[in-house]
Coordinates of C-alpha atoms in Angstrom, one line a residue:
M11 CA -0.9 -7.4 -3.3
R12 CA 0.5 -10.6 -4.3
T13 CA 3.7 -11.3 -6.0
M14 CA 3.8 -12.5 -9.6
A15 CA 7.2 -13.0 -10.5
R16 CA 10.8 -11.7 -9.4
T17 CA 13.1 -10.7 -12.1
A18 CA 16.8 -9.5 -11.7
G19 CA 16.5 -8.9 -7.9
I20 CA 13.2 -6.6 -8.2
R21 CA 10.0 -7.7 -6.8
L22 CA 7.1 -7.7 -9.5
T23 CA 3.5 -7.5 -7.8
Q24 CA 0.0 -7.3 -9.1
P25 CA -2.3 -5.1 -6.6
R26 CA -6.0 -6.1 -6.1
K27 CA -6.9 -3.3 -8.5
S28 CA -4.2 -0.9 -10.0
P29 CA -2.5 -2.1 -12.9
F30 CA 0.5 -0.8 -11.3
S31 CA 2.6 -2.1 -8.6
Y32 CA 4.2 -0.1 -5.7
G33 CA 5.0 -0.5 -2.2
S34 CA 6.4 -3.7 -0.8
T35 CA 10.0 -4.2 0.0
G36 CA 11.9 -7.4 -0.9
R37 CA 15.3 -8.6 -0.9
S38 CA 17.8 -8.6 -3.9
R39 CA 19.3 -11.8 -4.9
P40 CA 22.8 -12.5 -4.0
G41 CA 25.3 -11.6 -6.6
R42 CA 23.2 -9.0 -8.2
C43 CA 22.8 -6.0 -6.0
G44 CA 24.8 -7.6 -3.1
A45 CA 23.3 -10.0 -0.5
G46 CA 20.6 -8.3 2.0
T47 CA 20.3 -5.3 -0.1
R48 CA 16.8 -3.8 0.6
T49 CA 14.9 -2.9 -2.6
S50 CA 11.7 -1.3 -3.0
A51 CA 9.1 -2.5 -5.4
L52 CA 8.6 -0.2 -8.1
F53 CA 5.6 0.6 -10.6
F54 CA 5.3 -1.8 -13.2
P55 CA 2.6 -2.4 -15.8
R56 CA 0.6 -5.6 -14.9
A57 CA 1.5 -7.1 -18.1
L58 CA 5.2 -7.1 -17.1
S59 CA 4.3 -9.5 -13.9
N60 CA 3.5 -12.3 -16.2
L61 CA 6.8 -12.0 -18.4
A62 CA 10.2 -13.1 -17.6
L63 CA 11.8 -9.9 -18.7
P64 CA 15.4 -10.6 -20.3
Q65 CA 18.2 -8.6 -18.6
A66 CA 18.8 -6.6 -21.7
H67 CA 15.4 -5.2 -21.7
M68 CA 15.5 -4.3 -18.0
T69 CA 18.9 -2.6 -18.4
R70 CA 18.8 -0.7 -21.7
L71 CA 17.5 2.4 -20.1
W72 CA 20.4 2.6 -17.8
K73 CA 23.2 2.1 -20.4
G74 CA 25.6 4.9 -20.8
L75 CA 24.9 5.9 -16.9
R76 CA 28.0 5.5 -14.7
V77 CA 27.0 3.0 -12.0
G78 CA 29.0 1.9 -8.8
R79 CA 28.9 0.9 -5.2
A80 CA 31.1 1.1 -2.5
G81 CA 33.1 4.1 -3.9
R82 CA 33.6 2.5 -7.3
R83 CA 32.3 3.8 -10.5
R84 CA 31.9 2.0 -14.1
V85 CA 29.9 2.6 -17.3
A86 CA 26.7 0.3 -17.0
K87 CA 26.9 -2.7 -19.3
A88 CA 24.2 -4.8 -20.9
A89 CA 24.9 -7.6 -18.0
D90 CA 23.8 -5.0 -15.5
T91 CA 20.2 -5.3 -14.2
L92 CA 17.6 -2.8 -13.1
C93 CA 18.5 -3.5 -9.2
A94 CA 22.0 -2.4 -10.1
C95 CA 20.7 1.2 -10.2
G96 CA 20.1 1.0 -6.4
A97 CA 19.7 4.8 -5.9
L98 CA 16.1 4.2 -7.6
V99 CA 14.9 1.3 -5.6
A100 CA 16.6 2.2 -2.0
G101 CA 16.8 5.4 -0.2
R102 CA 19.5 4.4 2.1
S103 CA 22.7 5.8 1.0
E104 CA 25.0 2.8 2.1
A105 CA 22.9 0.6 -0.1
C106 CA 22.4 2.9 -3.2
T107 CA 24.3 2.9 -6.5
K108 CA 25.3 6.2 -7.6
L109 CA 23.9 7.6 -10.8
R110 CA 25.7 10.2 -12.7
G111 CA 26.2 11.3 -16.6
T112 CA 28.7 10.1 -18.6
G113 CA 29.7 13.8 -19.2
A114 CA 31.1 15.9 -16.3
P115 CA 30.2 14.4 -12.8
A116 CA 26.9 15.8 -11.2
R117 CA 26.9 17.5 -8.0
Q118 CA 25.6 14.8 -5.4
Q119 CA 23.9 15.4 -2.1
T120 CA 23.5 12.2 -0.1
E121 CA 20.3 12.3 2.6
N122 CA 19.7 9.1 4.6
L123 CA 15.7 9.2 4.3
G124 CA 15.0 5.6 4.4
S125 CA 12.9 4.1 1.3
T126 CA 11.3 6.4 -1.0
T127 CA 10.3 6.3 -4.7
G128 CA 9.8 10.1 -5.4
V129 CA 11.1 13.5 -5.0
V130 CA 9.4 16.8 -5.3
A131 CA 10.8 20.2 -5.9
G132 CA 9.7 23.8 -5.8
D133 CA 10.4 27.1 -4.1
L134 CA 8.2 27.0 -0.8
S135 CA 10.5 29.7 0.9
G136 CA 10.4 32.2 -1.7
D137 CA 14.1 32.7 -1.9
G138 CA 14.2 31.9 -5.7
A139 CA 15.7 28.5 -5.1
A140 CA 13.9 25.2 -5.3
E141 CA 13.8 23.0 -2.3
R142 CA 13.4 19.3 -2.2
L143 CA 10.6 17.1 -0.4
Y144 CA 10.6 13.5 -0.3
P145 CA 7.5 11.9 0.6
R146 CA 8.1 8.4 2.3
G147 CA 6.5 6.0 4.5
T148 CA 7.9 4.9 7.9
T149 CA 7.7 2.0 10.6
D150 CA 5.8 4.2 12.8
D151 CA 4.1 6.1 10.2
P152 CA 3.1 3.8 7.0
A153 CA 0.9 6.7 5.5
G154 CA 4.1 8.6 5.1
V155 CA 6.5 11.5 6.3
I156 CA 7.5 14.3 3.9
S157 CA 11.2 15.6 4.3
Y158 CA 11.5 19.1 3.4
V159 CA 15.3 19.9 2.5
R160 CA 16.2 23.5 2.3
W161 CA 19.3 25.0 1.5
T162 CA 20.3 27.9 3.6
G163 CA 23.7 28.9 2.0
G164 CA 27.2 27.5 1.0
T165 CA 27.0 23.7 1.8
T166 CA 24.3 23.9 4.5
Y167 CA 21.1 22.2 4.1
V168 CA 18.3 22.1 6.8
T169 CA 15.9 19.3 6.8
T170 CA 12.4 19.7 8.2
E171 CA 9.9 16.4 8.9
L172 CA 6.4 17.3 8.0
T173 CA 5.2 14.3 10.0
G174 CA 1.5 15.1 9.4
A175 CA 1.7 15.3 5.7
D176 CA 0.5 11.8 4.5
G177 CA 0.7 10.6 0.8
N178 CA 3.1 9.8 -2.0
A179 CA 1.8 12.2 -4.9
A180 CA 2.8 15.7 -4.5
A181 CA 3.2 18.9 -6.5
V182 CA 4.3 22.6 -5.7
G183 CA 2.4 25.7 -6.7
D184 CA 1.5 29.1 -5.2
V185 CA -2.1 28.3 -4.3
N186 CA -2.8 31.4 -2.5
G187 CA -0.7 33.8 -4.5
D188 CA 1.6 35.0 -1.4
G189 CA 4.6 34.6 -3.1
Y190 CA 5.5 31.2 -1.6
G191 CA 5.1 27.8 -3.2
D192 CA 2.5 25.6 -1.4
L193 CA 2.6 21.8 -1.2
V194 CA -0.1 19.8 -2.6
V195 CA -0.2 16.0 -1.5
G196 CA -2.5 13.3 -2.6
D197 CA -3.3 10.5 0.2
P198 CA -5.1 8.1 -1.8
L199 CA -5.5 5.0 0.8
D200 CA -8.3 4.5 3.0
P201 CA -8.1 4.6 6.9
G202 CA -7.0 1.6 8.6
S203 CA -5.3 -0.1 11.4
D204 CA -2.0 0.1 10.0
R205 CA -1.9 4.0 9.7
N206 CA -3.2 7.2 11.1
G207 CA -5.5 9.6 9.5
G208 CA -6.7 9.4 6.0
H209 CA -10.4 9.5 4.8
K210 CA -12.4 6.8 3.0
G211 CA -11.6 7.0 -0.8
G212 CA -8.6 9.2 -0.3
Q213 CA -8.0 12.9 0.3
L214 CA -5.8 16.0 -0.8
T215 CA -4.0 18.3 1.7
V216 CA -2.2 21.6 0.9
W217 CA 0.5 22.7 3.1
Y218 CA 1.3 26.3 2.7
G219 CA 4.8 27.7 2.3
G220 CA 6.5 30.8 4.2
P221 CA 9.9 32.3 4.6
T222 CA 11.2 28.8 5.9
G223 CA 9.0 27.0 3.9
P224 CA 5.7 25.0 5.2
A225 CA 5.5 25.2 8.9
P226 CA 4.9 21.6 10.3
A227 CA 2.6 22.9 13.1
Q228 CA 0.1 24.5 10.6
R229 CA -3.3 23.1 10.0
P230 CA -3.2 22.4 6.2
T231 CA -6.3 22.5 3.9
V232 CA -7.9 19.2 3.5
V233 CA -10.3 17.9 0.8
H234 CA -11.9 14.9 0.0
Q235 CA -15.0 13.8 -2.0
D236 CA -17.1 14.3 1.0
T237 CA -16.0 18.0 1.6
P238 CA -19.1 20.2 1.0
G239 CA -18.8 21.5 -2.7
V240 CA -16.9 18.4 -4.1
P241 CA -18.6 16.5 -6.5
G242 CA -19.3 12.6 -5.7
G243 CA -18.7 10.9 -2.4
G244 CA -15.6 9.0 -0.7
E245 CA -16.0 5.3 -1.4
S246 CA -13.5 2.6 -0.5
A247 CA -10.6 2.3 -2.8
D248 CA -11.3 5.3 -5.1
G249 CA -8.0 6.3 -5.3
F250 CA -8.7 9.9 -4.8
G251 CA -5.2 11.3 -4.7
V252 CA -3.1 8.8 -6.7
S253 CA -2.2 11.8 -8.9
V254 CA -2.1 15.6 -8.4
A255 CA -1.1 18.5 -10.7
V256 CA -0.9 22.1 -10.0
G257 CA -1.1 25.1 -12.5
D258 CA -3.0 28.3 -13.1
I259 CA -6.1 27.0 -15.5
D260 CA -7.8 30.6 -15.2
K261 CA -4.7 32.8 -15.4
D262 CA -5.9 34.7 -12.1
G263 CA -2.5 34.4 -10.3
Y264 CA -3.6 31.5 -8.1
A265 CA -2.4 28.0 -8.8
D266 CA -5.3 25.5 -9.2
V267 CA -5.3 21.6 -8.6
A268 CA -6.4 18.7 -10.2
V269 CA -6.6 15.4 -8.5
G270 CA -7.0 12.2 -9.8
A271 CA -9.3 9.3 -8.7
P272 CA -8.5 6.5 -11.2
Y273 CA -10.5 3.7 -9.3
E274 CA -13.5 5.6 -9.1
D275 CA -16.7 3.7 -10.3
L276 CA -19.0 5.2 -13.0
A277 CA -22.2 4.2 -14.6
G278 CA -21.5 0.4 -13.1
S279 CA -18.2 0.5 -14.7
A280 CA -15.2 -0.5 -12.0
D281 CA -12.3 1.6 -12.1
A282 CA -13.2 4.0 -14.9
G283 CA -11.8 6.8 -13.2
A284 CA -12.4 10.4 -12.7
V285 CA -10.4 13.8 -12.1
T286 CA -11.7 16.5 -9.9
V287 CA -10.7 20.3 -10.4
L288 CA -10.3 22.7 -7.4
Y289 CA -9.2 26.5 -7.7
G290 CA -6.8 28.4 -5.9
S291 CA -7.9 31.8 -4.3
K292 CA -6.3 34.4 -1.9
T293 CA -7.6 32.1 1.2
G294 CA -6.2 29.1 -0.2
L295 CA -7.6 26.0 -2.0
T296 CA -11.4 26.5 -2.4
T297 CA -14.2 23.9 -3.2
T298 CA -15.9 26.9 -5.2
R299 CA -16.5 25.8 -8.7
A300 CA -15.1 22.5 -8.1
R301 CA -15.8 20.0 -10.9
M302 CA -15.5 16.5 -11.7
I303 CA -14.4 15.4 -15.2
T304 CA -15.0 12.0 -16.4
Q305 CA -15.4 10.3 -19.8
D306 CA -19.1 10.8 -19.2
T307 CA -18.4 14.5 -19.2
A308 CA -20.3 16.1 -22.2
G309 CA -17.2 17.2 -24.8
V310 CA -14.9 14.6 -23.4
P311 CA -13.9 11.6 -25.7
G312 CA -15.0 8.0 -24.9
A313 CA -17.2 6.7 -22.2
P314 CA -16.5 5.3 -18.9
E315 CA -15.6 1.7 -19.2
R316 CA -14.2 -0.9 -16.8
Y317 CA -10.7 -0.4 -15.8
D318 CA -9.8 2.5 -18.1
Y319 CA -8.1 4.0 -14.9
F320 CA -8.9 7.7 -16.4
G321 CA -6.9 9.9 -14.1
H322 CA -4.2 7.7 -13.1
A323 CA -1.6 10.3 -14.3
L324 CA -2.1 14.1 -14.4
T325 CA -0.2 17.2 -15.6
L326 CA -0.9 20.7 -15.7
R327 CA 1.0 22.7 -18.3
D328 CA 0.7 25.7 -20.8
L329 CA 0.4 23.9 -24.1
T330 CA -0.9 26.8 -26.2
G331 CA 1.3 29.6 -25.0
D332 CA -1.8 31.6 -23.8
G333 CA -0.7 31.7 -20.2
R334 CA -3.3 29.2 -18.8
S335 CA -2.4 26.0 -17.7
D336 CA -3.9 23.2 -19.8
L337 CA -4.7 19.9 -18.1
V338 CA -3.6 16.2 -19.6
V339 CA -5.1 13.1 -18.1
G340 CA -3.9 9.5 -19.0
A341 CA -6.2 6.6 -19.0
P342 CA -3.6 3.9 -19.3
E343 CA -6.2 1.1 -20.1
E344 CA -8.6 2.6 -22.2
N345 CA -9.2 0.0 -25.0
S346 CA -6.1 -1.9 -23.9
Y347 CA -3.9 0.5 -25.7
G348 CA -4.3 3.8 -23.3
M349 CA -5.1 7.3 -24.1
A350 CA -3.9 10.7 -23.2
T351 CA -6.8 13.5 -23.1
V352 CA -6.0 17.5 -23.1
L353 CA -8.6 20.0 -21.8
R354 CA -7.6 23.5 -22.0
G355 CA -7.6 26.4 -19.7
A356 CA -10.0 29.3 -19.8
T357 CA -10.7 32.4 -18.0
S358 CA -13.8 30.8 -16.7
G359 CA -11.9 27.6 -15.7
L360 CA -11.4 24.4 -17.5
S361 CA -13.1 23.8 -20.6
T362 CA -14.5 21.0 -22.3
S363 CA -14.7 22.6 -25.5
G364 CA -12.3 21.4 -28.3
V365 CA -11.0 18.5 -26.1
V366 CA -8.3 16.4 -27.8
S367 CA -7.6 13.0 -27.2
V368 CA -4.8 10.7 -28.6
T369 CA -4.8 6.8 -28.2
G370 CA -2.1 4.5 -27.7
T371 CA -2.8 3.1 -31.5
A372 CA -3.1 6.5 -33.0
A373 CA 0.3 7.1 -31.7
G374 CA 1.7 4.3 -33.6
L375 CA 1.7 1.4 -30.7
S376 CA 1.2 -2.0 -31.7
G377 CA 1.9 -5.6 -30.6
A378 CA 1.1 -6.5 -26.9
S379 CA -2.4 -5.7 -25.8
Q380 CA -1.6 -3.8 -23.0
E381 CA 1.0 -0.9 -23.9
W382 CA -0.3 1.5 -21.2
F383 CA -0.2 4.9 -23.0
G384 CA -1.0 7.7 -20.7
M385 CA 0.8 5.7 -17.7
V386 CA 3.4 8.5 -17.2
L387 CA 3.1 12.1 -18.1
P388 CA 5.9 14.8 -18.0
D389 CA 5.9 16.6 -14.4
A390 CA 3.1 14.2 -13.4
A391 CA 3.2 13.7 -9.6
R392 CA 2.6 9.9 -8.4

């Protein structure tokens, strides 16, 4: 991963394979976020890495939010930079800018969790209230730790560390139908000297919920491309687990799982991408009926091409109102403008009949050659 540019205190990086940068930490420029404030590199399209973006472009999303540090609050101005929104780039509360709407102040719970770029919410304890889960890396475990924060009444919160849960992409759904949400975590990194565990090409783990949430001592279900019944095979840097989505595709009462491997090579095309669909059951996630979906699958529009990144973002939602979750797949570099593909849920499982795709061009995008349509999807876990 090499640094391409530094704009407004944020480090823009370009990874070797992915069009999106993520991970490394840097230091903000003095006078912007405060000297020495640690920031985390965020996901940026590769195209942005080559641009000296004006402050107005970096800040327009944050206008109207109230920002402040060290107890001060004010309305964001055009002169503010993205690094002013420190709550999005640093997990340490003492270094964070606090964000809240311009209306009534939102309730805020401060938790010192270290650097994190995401949060997952879902009811894993069966009490009808959503708990929060924070995937994050640590010095001792770069592969990740997930902090599970559960409300126990009043202003009391209990935090449990799932030290064995590796990965950054996560989603919650009741995979085994027992009334407790289960945590599905994608861990796309290959094993290495700097981390414990993992599988070549990436893996998926399911941590089952219970009355107090997922027990840290449990043995989770682990699935990868070398698991019997799963199509394909684990190859270095496939990225299996870069994205995950959970929903009931066949309406049988068990949450099913889609997992993206956007760097899967297909038909000689590097990083064409693939999605694997796995089904829930009374005994948990199973590889029975496991299926790989690519742009080479009959009924799926397009063709596997170099650097399509099919599966870089996923979401499972009922788009037709029939009670079955439909799968939306993002391929952010399809023909330079990107594409979103919709496959419908059915009683027999995910259907490749009547598949619909929308390209960035069809959506009206123009101008720059890399618009990255499909890079982000609603409720997508990354």
